[in-house]
């Protein structure tokens, strides 16, 4: 088993091992100290696959369990569904000594974490991510939240889980498309500061090495989060491809998934960096070849104007500035805070 310490306040561990799902009760007992009531918050797809198994595992360790599933998909990451989650916790009389289990991908994970942050002004929660994307990104680092009609993740809280359990066996039920969403984030860690990881996707047999890849990405994220828990400095580097990617997702009405948006966004960032002479033309060329090799898209048919208005509602904007992450090489990126007027020009260069 790989164990990674996330040194936030409070700190916690991410455990990565095949078969962890079958030790859920013991693992939760170890961090919570004694059995309590656990509310499993998930979506309907994950509930059908793993809901009963999680419930039985917890009951076998003495926990009492209730379960609530939202419809799957980004369309459920709303104030209305989040409100229903909170009401479910209240109806089941969870107290401050009880716990939420966030079971699923990024949508139920972020929403359940935000419910944990707010219900009774904060109760314990444990993350069991079931997608590659949520294992390497959203379940680590305490970003919780919901979307608003005006944009993604516009309401939320930094709230760290007690424990994250990643069981790579759970990825076997993922559709290829959903696995690829996570691959985009893994490639991102490679472009950020791990060129050998990037090469694994560009040239290697990445499917055979998923547990090691997950551990490497989680370790990288844990280090960034330790240095900048509240996302005011270097953590913003994790947004490589996201400023453009979120705009593409939003503009497509979420028909283009997060990972695909990030993949296209990373190509846009690389093309822009090249036009600004921050990197040579081998950088976008290598990124495009890598993404095409793994089966991710490299472009979307939206104009600069349309993407600009979608990007300006993104929470990564601070006052009249927006910070863009740009690759200087494969394995090295920089933060570039620019006024909105400059960003508007950059959007045109990125789309060209
Ligand atoms: N997903 C980016 C972050 O956690 O900061």
PDB file of C-alpha atoms in Angstrom, residues 5-6 15 30 44 46 54 57 66 81 85 101 108 119-120 131 145 150 152 165 187 235 272 287 305-306 312 347 350:
ATOM      1  CA  UNK A   5       0.707  12.432   3.922  1.00  0.00           C
ATOM      2  CA  UNK A   6      -1.139  15.609   3.010  1.00  0.00           C
ATOM      3  CA  UNK A  15      -3.985   5.538   0.962  1.00  0.00           C
ATOM      4  CA  UNK A  30      -8.930   3.588  12.489  1.00  0.00           C
ATOM      5  CA  UNK A  44     -26.865   6.887  -8.933  1.00  0.00           C
ATOM      6  CA  UNK A  46     -21.736   4.702  -8.365  1.00  0.00           C
ATOM      7  CA  UNK A  54     -19.675   0.212   0.950  1.00  0.00           C
ATOM      8  CA  UNK A  57     -18.468  -3.048   4.783  1.00  0.00           C
ATOM      9  CA  UNK A  66     -27.731   5.794   5.435  1.00  0.00           C
ATOM     10  CA  UNK A  81     -29.233  19.002  -5.155  1.00  0.00           C
ATOM     11  CA  UNK A  85     -28.068  16.441   0.537  1.00  0.00           C
ATOM     12  CA  UNK A 101     -18.543   9.216   3.180  1.00  0.00           C
ATOM     13  CA  UNK A 108     -20.455  13.819  -5.533  1.00  0.00           C
ATOM     14  CA  UNK A 119     -23.731  20.758   7.968  1.00  0.00           C
ATOM     15  CA  UNK A 120     -23.725  21.590  11.712  1.00  0.00           C
ATOM     16  CA  UNK A 131     -12.668   7.817 -10.969  1.00  0.00           C
ATOM     17  CA  UNK A 145     -18.172  23.115  -3.746  1.00  0.00           C
ATOM     18  CA  UNK A 150     -22.948  31.696 -13.725  1.00  0.00           C
ATOM     19  CA  UNK A 152     -18.289  26.176 -12.237  1.00  0.00           C
ATOM     20  CA  UNK A 165      -8.932   5.852   0.129  1.00  0.00           C
ATOM     21  CA  UNK A 187      -0.640  14.479 -18.259  1.00  0.00           C
ATOM     22  CA  UNK A 235      -1.335  25.985  -6.106  1.00  0.00           C
ATOM     23  CA  UNK A 272      -0.137  30.770 -26.512  1.00  0.00           C
ATOM     24  CA  UNK A 287       1.662  18.040 -25.960  1.00  0.00           C
ATOM     25  CA  UNK A 305     -15.026  36.051 -28.039  1.00  0.00           C
ATOM     26  CA  UNK A 306     -17.339  33.299 -26.834  1.00  0.00           C
ATOM     27  CA  UNK A 312     -14.381  35.895 -17.273  1.00  0.00           C
ATOM     28  CA  UNK A 347      -7.423  34.325 -25.847  1.00  0.00           C
ATOM     29  CA  UNK A 350      -4.629  30.769 -27.993  1.00  0.00           C
TER      30      UNK A 350
END
